[in-house]
Amino acid sequence: MTLTAILPTLRASIPDPLAADAWPADTRATTTDVVVDGVSLHGLALLCSTPCVHTADGPEPFVVVTTVLDTTITHDGRRVLVLDAGLARPGVVAWPELRLLGRASVARLVPTVVCDPDKVPLAEVPMPADIGAPDLLGVPCAGDPRRGLAGGAAAGRTTTAGRAGRWS
């Protein structure tokens, strides 16, 4: 458990720590963003729309930026987020590293079920209780998340330090 998990108000002044082995080598967190190879993931989403993929200078990992489409509470009280990215490939997505982009949340962490656009559950992770549509989230992936997905291949768009693209 991290200090920001115990005292969520600290997230306004210090970023949640990143698991270095899950993210590309040149990645750093800020209180409101994750910067990969000098590219703001929040800025990438504004430029490319979501879902979009950032590839670092190395072969892996990839980073997906997605938008929360809907938030619901189930009959048994579980919080559910529906994302616009279909990230159902087993073992590819580092769900514990799912990050809020674009703002700092000081809400407490609650168990949250993350679903694809068809509302198929993908993972359960602790997320701030105030996340909802249209918040942006970023998550690292061990392989290319665009392969084998219904969304198809992304159209490549060059950025200053990597490649980014939108699902077509």
XYZ file of C-alpha atoms in Angstrom, residues 22-24 34 41 52-54 61-66 83 85 87 92-101 114 125 137-142 145:
36
model
C 5.273 -2.315 -16.333
C 5.873 0.990 -18.138
C 8.280 1.990 -20.955
C 1.851 10.124 -17.268
C -0.672 10.682 -22.493
C -5.272 5.338 -28.785
C -1.928 3.583 -28.398
C 1.512 5.039 -27.646
C 5.532 -1.998 -23.592
C 2.746 -0.174 -25.332
C 0.455 2.263 -23.515
C -3.268 2.536 -24.224
C -5.261 5.668 -23.449
C -8.988 5.116 -23.110
C -14.170 1.887 -21.264
C -11.149 0.292 -25.584
C -8.606 -4.724 -24.113
C -1.330 -8.295 -22.016
C -2.745 -5.436 -19.947
C -1.110 -4.422 -16.642
C -4.439 -3.559 -14.979
C -2.958 -2.714 -11.550
C -1.187 0.208 -13.295
C -4.408 1.794 -14.644
C -3.996 5.591 -14.198
C -6.304 8.579 -14.195
C -5.159 11.246 -16.699
C -13.268 -2.434 -15.521
C -8.643 -2.821 -9.642
C -7.295 6.521 -18.235
C -3.913 5.149 -19.311
C -2.632 1.596 -18.901
C 0.560 -0.173 -20.041
C 0.356 -3.371 -22.100
C 3.067 -6.035 -22.464
C -3.006 -4.394 -27.724
